[in-house]
GROMACS .gro file of C-alpha atoms in nm:
model
  220
    1MET     CA    1  -2.923  -1.544   0.535
    2ARG     CA    2  -2.889  -1.809   0.799
    3ALA     CA    3  -2.759  -2.144   0.676
    4VAL     CA    4  -2.935  -2.471   0.746
    5GLY     CA    5  -2.752  -2.678   1.005
    6THR     CA    6  -2.692  -2.732   1.371
    7ALA     CA    7  -2.414  -2.615   1.600
    8ALA     CA    8  -2.324  -2.975   1.683
    9ALA     CA    9  -2.233  -3.042   1.319
   10VAL     CA   10  -1.987  -2.753   1.288
   11THR     CA   11  -1.615  -2.829   1.268
   12PRO     CA   12  -1.431  -2.617   1.528
   13ARG     CA   13  -1.257  -2.311   1.384
   14ILE     CA   14  -0.993  -2.103   1.559
   15ALA     CA   15  -1.167  -1.766   1.522
   16ASP     CA   16  -1.497  -1.911   1.646
   17GLU     CA   17  -1.333  -2.064   1.951
   18PHE     CA   18  -1.146  -1.742   2.026
   19PHE     CA   19  -1.473  -1.550   1.994
   20TYR     CA   20  -1.621  -1.777   2.260
   21MET     CA   21  -1.318  -1.736   2.487
   22ALA     CA   22  -1.319  -1.358   2.451
   23HIS     CA   23  -1.680  -1.330   2.573
   24ASP     CA   24  -1.862  -1.427   2.889
   25ASP     CA   25  -2.044  -1.750   2.807
   26GLN     CA   26  -2.366  -1.639   2.980
   27THR     CA   27  -2.395  -1.268   2.907
   28GLY     CA   28  -2.194  -1.241   2.586
   29ARG     CA   29  -2.006  -0.948   2.737
   30PRO     CA   30  -1.650  -0.904   2.597
   31ARG     CA   31  -1.361  -0.996   2.823
   32LEU     CA   32  -1.123  -0.781   2.616
   33PHE     CA   33  -1.110  -0.416   2.514
   34ASP     CA   34  -1.205  -0.337   2.154
   35THR     CA   35  -0.859  -0.327   1.995
   36ALA     CA   36  -0.747  -0.654   2.151
   37LEU     CA   37  -1.072  -0.829   2.061
   38ALA     CA   38  -1.082  -0.713   1.698
   39SER     CA   39  -0.712  -0.770   1.639
   40GLY     CA   40  -0.725  -1.109   1.807
   41LEU     CA   41  -1.009  -1.218   1.580
   42ALA     CA   42  -0.819  -1.090   1.275
   43ALA     CA   43  -0.515  -1.293   1.380
   44ALA     CA   44  -0.736  -1.596   1.437
   45LEU     CA   45  -0.869  -1.572   1.081
   46LEU     CA   46  -0.514  -1.559   0.947
   47ALA     CA   47  -0.420  -1.852   1.170
   48GLU     CA   48  -0.703  -2.055   1.017
   49LEU     CA   49  -0.551  -2.002   0.672
   50TYR     CA   50  -0.204  -2.082   0.804
   51TYR     CA   51  -0.320  -2.416   0.941
   52MET     CA   52  -0.484  -2.487   0.605
   53ARG     CA   53  -0.144  -2.421   0.442
   54ARG     CA   54  -0.280  -2.138   0.234
   55ILE     CA   55  -0.049  -1.872   0.383
   56THR     CA   56   0.261  -1.840   0.600
   57PHE     CA   57   0.439  -1.568   0.797
   58GLU     CA   58   0.804  -1.467   0.801
   59HIS     CA   59   0.979  -1.161   0.947
   60GLY     CA   60   0.665  -0.951   0.968
   61LYS     CA   61   0.536  -1.050   0.625
   62VAL     CA   62   0.247  -1.270   0.514
   63TYR     CA   63   0.283  -1.480   0.199
   64VAL     CA   64   0.023  -1.674   0.002
   65LEU     CA   65   0.130  -2.035  -0.055
   66ARG     CA   66  -0.179  -2.179  -0.226
   67THR     CA   67  -0.467  -2.002  -0.396
   68ILE     CA   68  -0.716  -2.289  -0.379
   69PRO     CA   69  -1.021  -2.132  -0.211
   70PRO     CA   70  -1.140  -2.285   0.117
   71ASN     CA   71  -1.500  -2.404   0.144
   72ASP     CA   72  -1.572  -2.163   0.430
   73TRP     CA   73  -1.696  -1.829   0.296
   74LEU     CA   74  -1.505  -1.616   0.545
   75GLN     CA   75  -1.176  -1.798   0.495
   76HIS     CA   76  -1.235  -1.766   0.122
   77LEU     CA   77  -1.298  -1.391   0.156
   78VAL     CA   78  -0.979  -1.329   0.356
   79LEU     CA   79  -0.766  -1.536   0.118
   80ASP     CA   80  -0.912  -1.356  -0.184
   81ARG     CA   81  -0.815  -1.021  -0.033
   82LEU     CA   82  -0.460  -1.137   0.028
   83ILE     CA   83  -0.436  -1.266  -0.330
   84ALA     CA   84  -0.581  -0.945  -0.474
   85GLN     CA   85  -0.323  -0.726  -0.298
   86PRO     CA   86   0.013  -0.904  -0.350
   87GLN     CA   87   0.198  -0.575  -0.314
   88HIS     CA   88   0.088  -0.556   0.051
   89THR     CA   89   0.265  -0.819   0.259
   90ASP     CA   90   0.307  -0.644   0.595
   91THR     CA   91   0.134  -0.863   0.852
   92ARG     CA   92   0.055  -0.574   1.085
   93THR     CA   93  -0.113  -0.387   0.800
   94TRP     CA   94  -0.333  -0.688   0.728
   95LEU     CA   95  -0.417  -0.735   1.095
   96THR     CA   96  -0.525  -0.372   1.119
   97PHE     CA   97  -0.731  -0.396   0.801
   98LEU     CA   98  -0.900  -0.725   0.887
   99ALA     CA   99  -0.973  -0.606   1.242
  100THR     CA  100  -1.214  -0.343   1.111
  101ALA     CA  101  -1.470  -0.610   1.015
  102ALA     CA  102  -1.350  -0.925   1.195
  103TYR     CA  103  -1.596  -0.903   1.483
  104GLU     CA  104  -1.910  -0.882   1.269
  105GLN     CA  105  -1.778  -1.133   1.017
  106VAL     CA  106  -1.690  -1.399   1.272
  107ALA     CA  107  -2.013  -1.338   1.465
  108THR     CA  108  -2.214  -1.367   1.143
  109ARG     CA  109  -2.041  -1.692   1.049
  110MET     CA  110  -2.118  -1.837   1.391
  111TRP     CA  111  -2.478  -1.713   1.378
  112GLN     CA  112  -2.530  -1.868   1.036
  113VAL     CA  113  -2.451  -2.217   1.168
  114GLY     CA  114  -2.640  -2.179   1.495
  115LEU     CA  115  -2.353  -2.117   1.736
  116LEU     CA  116  -2.477  -1.769   1.828
  117ARG     CA  117  -2.813  -1.596   1.845
  118GLN     CA  118  -2.879  -1.227   1.795
  119HIS     CA  119  -3.018  -1.022   2.082
  120ARG     CA  120  -3.127  -0.659   2.063
  121VAL     CA  121  -3.043  -0.441   2.361
  122SER     CA  122  -3.134  -0.079   2.427
  123ARG     CA  123  -2.913   0.171   2.607
  124LEU     CA  124  -2.944   0.548   2.621
  125TRP     CA  125  -3.217   0.543   2.354
  126ARG     CA  126  -2.998   0.342   2.120
  127GLN     CA  127  -3.040  -0.015   2.008
  128ARG     CA  128  -2.763  -0.251   1.914
  129THR     CA  129  -2.726  -0.619   1.837
  130VAL     CA  130  -2.524  -0.843   2.065
  131TYR     CA  131  -2.447  -1.208   2.004
  132LEU     CA  132  -2.518  -1.468   2.271
  133PRO     CA  133  -2.421  -1.835   2.262
  134THR     CA  134  -2.702  -2.074   2.178
  135ASP     CA  135  -2.542  -2.336   2.403
  136ILE     CA  136  -2.362  -2.220   2.717
  137ASN     CA  137  -2.180  -2.550   2.757
  138THR     CA  138  -2.040  -2.528   2.404
  139ALA     CA  139  -1.939  -2.168   2.458
  140ALA     CA  140  -1.762  -2.246   2.786
  141TRP     CA  141  -1.582  -2.556   2.662
  142SER     CA  142  -1.283  -2.385   2.498
  143TRP     CA  143  -1.218  -2.173   2.807
  144ALA     CA  144  -1.251  -2.468   3.045
  145ARG     CA  145  -1.045  -2.703   2.826
  146LEU     CA  146  -0.753  -2.465   2.775
  147SER     CA  147  -0.752  -2.351   3.137
  148GLN     CA  148  -0.738  -2.707   3.271
  149GLN     CA  149  -0.474  -2.819   3.025
  150VAL     CA  150  -0.244  -2.530   3.112
  151ARG     CA  151  -0.304  -2.560   3.487
  152ASN     CA  152  -0.217  -2.930   3.463
  153TYR     CA  153   0.096  -2.858   3.254
  154ARG     CA  154  -0.017  -3.066   2.959
  155GLN     CA  155   0.102  -3.043   2.603
  156LEU     CA  156  -0.146  -2.890   2.361
  157ASP     CA  157  -0.252  -2.998   2.015
  158HIS     CA  158  -0.197  -2.758   1.725
  159PHE     CA  159  -0.548  -2.610   1.755
  160ASP     CA  160  -0.511  -2.526   2.124
  161VAL     CA  161  -0.157  -2.396   2.070
  162ALA     CA  162  -0.311  -2.129   1.845
  163LEU     CA  163  -0.576  -2.050   2.105
  164ALA     CA  164  -0.308  -2.033   2.374
  165GLY     CA  165  -0.106  -1.791   2.163
  166LEU     CA  166  -0.405  -1.567   2.097
  167THR     CA  167  -0.496  -1.579   2.465
  168LEU     CA  168  -0.144  -1.485   2.572
  169HIS     CA  169  -0.090  -1.206   2.321
  170THR     CA  170  -0.427  -1.040   2.381
  171GLN     CA  171  -0.364  -1.061   2.759
  172LEU     CA  172  -0.668  -1.281   2.807
  173ASP     CA  173  -0.440  -1.521   2.997
  174THR     CA  174  -0.473  -1.315   3.315
  175ALA     CA  175  -0.839  -1.410   3.341
  176LEU     CA  176  -0.788  -1.761   3.205
  177LEU     CA  177  -0.533  -1.847   3.475
  178ASP     CA  178  -0.683  -1.644   3.759
  179GLY     CA  179  -0.586  -1.814   4.086
  180ALA     CA  180  -0.339  -2.052   3.920
  181PRO     CA  181   0.025  -2.071   4.038
  182TYR     CA  182   0.284  -1.868   3.849
  183SER     CA  183   0.425  -2.191   3.708
  184ALA     CA  184   0.106  -2.232   3.503
  185GLN     CA  185   0.169  -1.895   3.340
  186THR     CA  186   0.527  -2.004   3.271
  187HIS     CA  187   0.400  -2.324   3.111
  188LEU     CA  188   0.162  -2.129   2.888
  189ARG     CA  189   0.446  -1.908   2.768
  190GLN     CA  190   0.670  -2.207   2.704
  191VAL     CA  191   0.404  -2.380   2.496
  192VAL     CA  192   0.352  -2.069   2.283
  193ASN     CA  193   0.725  -1.993   2.254
  194GLN     CA  194   0.790  -2.348   2.131
  195SER     CA  195   0.523  -2.334   1.861
  196TRP     CA  196   0.599  -2.311   1.490
  197LEU     CA  197   0.803  -2.009   1.389
  198PRO     CA  198   0.543  -1.868   1.142
  199LEU     CA  199   0.278  -1.876   1.414
  200ARG     CA  200   0.515  -1.699   1.654
  201ASP     CA  201   0.577  -1.434   1.388
  202LEU     CA  202   0.202  -1.377   1.354
  203LEU     CA  203   0.157  -1.351   1.730
  204ALA     CA  204   0.446  -1.105   1.763
  205ASP     CA  205   0.280  -0.878   1.507
  206LEU     CA  206  -0.051  -0.916   1.690
  207SER     CA  207   0.117  -0.786   2.007
  208SER     CA  208   0.260  -0.492   1.814
  209VAL     CA  209  -0.078  -0.397   1.668
  210ILE     CA  210  -0.251  -0.416   2.006
  211GLY     CA  211   0.027  -0.218   2.172
  212ALA     CA  212   0.006   0.053   1.906
  213GLY     CA  213  -0.371   0.067   1.951
  214VAL     CA  214  -0.340   0.110   2.326
  215LEU     CA  215  -0.078   0.383   2.285
  216SER     CA  216  -0.293   0.567   2.030
  217HIS     CA  217  -0.592   0.552   2.262
  218ARG     CA  218  -0.391   0.693   2.553
  219THR     CA  219  -0.251   0.982   2.353
  220THR     CA  220  -0.580   1.095   2.194
   0.00000   0.00000   0.00000
């Protein structure tokens, strides 16, 4: 059921912003292939919990620090799953598991608060639901903001550092910095490489999961 509220009242969340960045703001068409998109959203959900100091990452493992449930239903759901399976700490395993539902879950969360609208499309006698932004300016803001900050060699706040890391490790940076000098790409990498060590650990595992997915696709 859709929640009562407006998009303007929603506090920005990393997975929501990455969802916007990973889709064309006018057509809703994905800018990434399926594995990168799903895994990126899964990593974004884990990053949300990391910034809330509920979990941390170290040497390929994810650890629960605090079990106090977040107010957001999706953050709560992810944390509950981590708590319920303490024997499973491999970050790549969790990324793979969360990726199976991350797209629909993040899209549903955004739809519930009015950030996205559902649109039915037909193709080859099949219908499917796609999600389009309710406000193109809102949808384009994350992309424009991060692109300009990196192109102007600015330092990023903690929120945009996470977005920069997700952008870099899903290879969305190629489109983000299209036409920019190579030094802008270098700056992006420096910003991400100088971020907190737990975040870098998460991003390294994200790259591994995406790389394994690409390899599996090529060999099947």
